[in-house]
């Protein structure tokens, strides 16, 4: 059985569950606490040297980390990751965008505002993170005005990666109302075969 080490509220972990549900792959969920008794314990660091979830155990003793790398692994050979060189690179384009220009703002604001509070001394980062988060949403909205899915005509792991935190951006006090193309895309993602909710 495949073991998914995760945190239930994490969008990065939800990405993996969403793809595995689309693919009909069965797996076991193992909740890991943040901090020294969980992600930073020697036992967990042996599974993932940077001490973060999601981390997946593909077969006994074989671990893989980084949400978007795990998506690539499972999507290989399926329509969720096209074989064509350029189409595939376009999916990668949006996976890297998600990790560098979207998640650090939208996911972090959601975590701070909804779940953990703003860490002491970091209040000053909030306006910059909100501004950059809105910039990411505006980029997506402009792109989605031209095509149904992030990387082209088909639903791929680029959509899965970006849906994870975009659909809960409201929990970080982001207002999605101005972004009609983005909201239509959120609705299209939900209708994909095998879709599952973050809190399912
Ligand atoms: N780039 C990583 C980010 C993973 C990440 O930030 N995981 C968070 C939860 S969303 C975590 O494990 N936090 C607990 C910790 O750092 O101890 C990915 O995409 O998988």
GROMACS .gro file of C-alpha atoms and ligand atoms in nm:
model
  220
    1UNK     CA    1   0.000   0.000   0.000
    2UNK     CA    2   0.111   0.357  -0.072
    3UNK     CA    3   0.158   0.569   0.242
    4UNK     CA    4   0.086   0.943   0.214
    5UNK     CA    5   0.240   1.139   0.503
    6UNK     CA    6   0.039   1.458   0.521
    7UNK     CA    7  -0.147   1.728   0.709
    8UNK     CA    8  -0.520   1.725   0.641
    9UNK     CA    9  -0.553   2.104   0.602
   10UNK     CA   10  -0.252   2.140   0.370
   11UNK     CA   11  -0.322   2.229   0.008
   12UNK     CA   12   0.013   2.082  -0.095
   13UNK     CA   13  -0.107   1.748   0.043
   14UNK     CA   14  -0.454   1.788  -0.109
   15UNK     CA   15  -0.291   1.804  -0.455
   16UNK     CA   16  -0.175   1.445  -0.414
   17UNK     CA   17  -0.511   1.317  -0.288
   18UNK     CA   18  -0.688   1.490  -0.577
   19UNK     CA   19  -0.469   1.326  -0.842
   20UNK     CA   20  -0.481   0.983  -0.676
   21UNK     CA   21  -0.861   1.004  -0.670
   22UNK     CA   22  -0.870   1.093  -1.040
   23UNK     CA   23  -0.647   0.793  -1.110
   24UNK     CA   24  -0.832   0.556  -0.876
   25UNK     CA   25  -0.510   0.477  -0.688
   26UNK     CA   26  -0.564   0.363  -0.329
   27UNK     CA   27  -0.340   0.491  -0.053
   28UNK     CA   28  -0.324   0.528   0.324
   29UNK     CA   29  -0.325   0.872   0.489
   30UNK     CA   30  -0.084   0.928   0.778
   31UNK     CA   31  -0.126   1.262   0.960
   32UNK     CA   32   0.204   1.420   1.072
   33UNK     CA   33   0.228   1.700   1.329
   34UNK     CA   34   0.447   2.001   1.254
   35UNK     CA   35   0.757   2.038   1.471
   36UNK     CA   36   0.998   1.825   1.666
   37UNK     CA   37   0.761   1.539   1.739
   38UNK     CA   38   0.652   1.516   1.374
   39UNK     CA   39   0.802   1.668   1.059
   40UNK     CA   40   1.131   1.753   1.233
   41UNK     CA   41   1.180   1.422   1.413
   42UNK     CA   42   1.482   1.212   1.311
   43UNK     CA   43   1.245   0.940   1.195
   44UNK     CA   44   1.061   1.174   0.959
   45UNK     CA   45   1.379   1.352   0.840
   46UNK     CA   46   1.500   1.010   0.725
   47UNK     CA   47   1.196   0.999   0.493
   48UNK     CA   48   1.227   1.360   0.371
   49UNK     CA   49   1.547   1.553   0.449
   50UNK     CA   50   1.365   1.889   0.458
   51UNK     CA   51   1.101   1.768   0.702
   52UNK     CA   52   0.788   1.862   0.512
   53UNK     CA   53   0.468   1.705   0.392
   54UNK     CA   54   0.351   1.576   0.153
   55UNK     CA   55   0.599   1.290   0.156
   56UNK     CA   56   0.493   0.966  -0.005
   57UNK     CA   57   0.618   0.611   0.042
   58UNK     CA   58   0.581   0.449  -0.298
   59UNK     CA   59   0.696   0.109  -0.180
   60UNK     CA   60   0.854   0.008   0.150
   61UNK     CA   61   1.151   0.240   0.208
   62UNK     CA   62   1.112   0.437  -0.119
   63UNK     CA   63   1.014   0.797  -0.043
   64UNK     CA   64   0.939   1.097  -0.263
   65UNK     CA   65   0.879   1.457  -0.150
   66UNK     CA   66   0.775   1.792  -0.304
   67UNK     CA   67   0.410   1.801  -0.399
   68UNK     CA   68   0.463   1.888  -0.765
   69UNK     CA   69   0.729   1.618  -0.809
   70UNK     CA   70   0.485   1.365  -0.664
   71UNK     CA   71   0.219   1.488  -0.910
   72UNK     CA   72   0.463   1.434  -1.199
   73UNK     CA   73   0.543   1.083  -1.079
   74UNK     CA   74   0.183   0.967  -1.071
   75UNK     CA   75   0.071   1.161  -1.380
   76UNK     CA   76   0.343   1.010  -1.601
   77UNK     CA   77   0.182   0.820  -1.888
   78UNK     CA   78  -0.166   0.963  -1.821
   79UNK     CA   79  -0.354   1.255  -1.979
   80UNK     CA   80  -0.278   1.460  -1.666
   81UNK     CA   81   0.081   1.505  -1.794
   82UNK     CA   82   0.099   1.524  -2.175
   83UNK     CA   83   0.377   1.339  -2.358
   84UNK     CA   84   0.431   1.609  -2.622
   85UNK     CA   85   0.748   1.800  -2.537
   86UNK     CA   86   0.604   2.150  -2.553
   87UNK     CA   87   0.269   2.062  -2.393
   88UNK     CA   88   0.458   1.894  -2.112
   89UNK     CA   89   0.689   2.191  -2.065
   90UNK     CA   90   0.384   2.418  -2.044
   91UNK     CA   91   0.251   2.206  -1.758
   92UNK     CA   92   0.591   2.243  -1.590
   93UNK     CA   93   0.579   2.619  -1.650
   94UNK     CA   94   0.267   2.644  -1.433
   95UNK     CA   95   0.397   2.397  -1.172
   96UNK     CA   96   0.706   2.614  -1.118
   97UNK     CA   97   0.494   2.929  -1.124
   98UNK     CA   98   0.273   2.779  -0.853
   99UNK     CA   99   0.565   2.715  -0.622
  100UNK     CA  100   0.745   3.045  -0.677
  101UNK     CA  101   0.478   3.306  -0.752
  102UNK     CA  102   0.154   3.172  -0.602
  103UNK     CA  103   0.193   2.933  -0.306
  104UNK     CA  104   0.437   3.149  -0.102
  105UNK     CA  105   0.172   3.424  -0.095
  106UNK     CA  106  -0.170   3.263  -0.110
  107UNK     CA  107  -0.094   2.949   0.091
  108UNK     CA  108   0.110   3.136   0.351
  109UNK     CA  109  -0.159   3.403   0.404
  110UNK     CA  110  -0.422   3.129   0.441
  111UNK     CA  111  -0.205   2.943   0.693
  112UNK     CA  112  -0.133   3.257   0.896
  113UNK     CA  113  -0.482   3.407   0.889
  114UNK     CA  114  -0.690   3.094   0.920
  115UNK     CA  115  -0.480   2.833   1.101
  116UNK     CA  116  -0.165   2.940   1.284
  117UNK     CA  117  -0.171   3.316   1.333
  118UNK     CA  118   0.090   3.556   1.201
  119UNK     CA  119   0.430   3.460   1.347
  120UNK     CA  120   0.570   3.719   1.587
  121UNK     CA  121   0.776   3.983   1.411
  122UNK     CA  122   0.648   3.898   1.063
  123UNK     CA  123   0.337   4.122   1.056
  124UNK     CA  124   0.525   4.352   0.819
  125UNK     CA  125   0.526   4.083   0.549
  126UNK     CA  126   0.147   4.075   0.523
  127UNK     CA  127   0.091   4.366   0.278
  128UNK     CA  128   0.362   4.235   0.042
  129UNK     CA  129   0.226   3.880   0.055
  130UNK     CA  130  -0.131   4.001  -0.010
  131UNK     CA  131  -0.014   4.215  -0.302
  132UNK     CA  132   0.186   3.932  -0.458
  133UNK     CA  133  -0.106   3.693  -0.400
  134UNK     CA  134  -0.342   3.924  -0.587
  135UNK     CA  135  -0.082   3.954  -0.864
  136UNK     CA  136  -0.085   3.573  -0.896
  137UNK     CA  137  -0.466   3.563  -0.909
  138UNK     CA  138  -0.474   3.837  -1.172
  139UNK     CA  139  -0.221   3.646  -1.384
  140UNK     CA  140  -0.432   3.331  -1.367
  141UNK     CA  141  -0.748   3.523  -1.455
  142UNK     CA  142  -0.585   3.680  -1.761
  143UNK     CA  143  -0.452   3.343  -1.879
  144UNK     CA  144  -0.782   3.166  -1.821
  145UNK     CA  145  -0.960   3.424  -2.036
  146UNK     CA  146  -0.784   3.264  -2.334
  147UNK     CA  147  -0.824   2.888  -2.270
  148UNK     CA  148  -1.019   2.651  -2.043
  149UNK     CA  149  -0.727   2.513  -1.840
  150UNK     CA  150  -0.396   2.653  -1.715
  151UNK     CA  151  -0.168   2.470  -1.959
  152UNK     CA  152  -0.403   2.444  -2.257
  153UNK     CA  153  -0.722   2.273  -2.368
  154UNK     CA  154  -0.694   1.981  -2.125
  155UNK     CA  155  -0.714   1.946  -1.748
  156UNK     CA  156  -0.366   1.854  -1.619
  157UNK     CA  157  -0.159   1.849  -1.301
  158UNK     CA  158  -0.100   2.224  -1.361
  159UNK     CA  159  -0.468   2.273  -1.276
  160UNK     CA  160  -0.447   2.036  -0.979
  161UNK     CA  161  -0.144   2.219  -0.837
  162UNK     CA  162  -0.303   2.563  -0.876
  163UNK     CA  163  -0.652   2.462  -0.766
  164UNK     CA  164  -0.526   2.340  -0.428
  165UNK     CA  165  -0.470   2.685  -0.279
  166UNK     CA  166  -0.667   2.903  -0.521
  167UNK     CA  167  -1.003   2.755  -0.424
  168UNK     CA  168  -0.939   2.827  -0.055
  169UNK     CA  169  -0.777   3.169  -0.111
  170UNK     CA  170  -1.078   3.323   0.064
  171UNK     CA  171  -0.947   3.171   0.389
  172UNK     CA  172  -0.650   3.407   0.345
  173UNK     CA  173  -0.891   3.699   0.292
  174UNK     CA  174  -0.838   3.710  -0.084
  175UNK     CA  175  -1.152   3.821  -0.270
  176UNK     CA  176  -1.202   3.611  -0.587
  177UNK     CA  177  -1.510   3.806  -0.697
  178UNK     CA  178  -1.324   4.026  -0.953
  179UNK     CA  179  -1.180   3.723  -1.133
  180UNK     CA  180  -1.464   3.581  -1.345
  181UNK     CA  181  -1.243   3.362  -1.567
  182UNK     CA  182  -1.068   3.217  -1.266
  183UNK     CA  183  -1.403   3.146  -1.096
  184UNK     CA  184  -1.534   2.971  -1.409
  185UNK     CA  185  -1.216   2.758  -1.407
  186UNK     CA  186  -1.274   2.663  -1.040
  187UNK     CA  187  -1.618   2.536  -1.146
  188UNK     CA  188  -1.466   2.338  -1.437
  189UNK     CA  189  -1.213   2.172  -1.205
  190UNK     CA  190  -1.489   2.052  -0.970
  191UNK     CA  191  -1.669   1.874  -1.257
  192UNK     CA  192  -1.364   1.660  -1.349
  193UNK     CA  193  -1.412   1.286  -1.309
  194UNK     CA  194  -1.303   1.165  -0.965
  195UNK     CA  195  -1.285   1.512  -0.809
  196UNK     CA  196  -1.265   1.511  -0.431
  197UNK     CA  197  -1.294   1.803  -0.187
  198UNK     CA  198  -1.003   1.918   0.032
  199UNK     CA  199  -1.191   1.820   0.348
  200UNK     CA  200  -1.327   1.488   0.217
  201LIG     N1  201   0.749   2.286  -0.164
  201LIG     C1  202   0.688   2.191  -0.076
  201LIG     C2  203   0.621   2.264   0.040
  201LIG     C3  204   0.577   2.170   0.146
  201LIG     C4  205   0.530   2.243   0.269
  201LIG     O1  206   0.548   2.364   0.285
  201LIG     N2  207   0.470   2.166   0.360
  201LIG     C5  208   0.418   2.222   0.484
  201LIG     C6  209   0.268   2.196   0.493
  201LIG     S1  210   0.183   2.273   0.357
  201LIG     C7  211   0.486   2.152   0.602
  201LIG     O2  212   0.522   2.037   0.593
  201LIG     N3  213   0.502   2.224   0.714
  201LIG     C8  214   0.549   2.166   0.836
  201LIG     C9  215   0.693   2.195   0.864
  201LIG     O3  216   0.756   2.269   0.787
  201LIG     O4  217   0.740   2.143   0.966
  201LIG    C10  218   0.586   2.107  -0.152
  201LIG     O5  219   0.531   2.157  -0.253
  201LIG     O6  220   0.559   1.992  -0.116
   0.00000   0.00000   0.00000
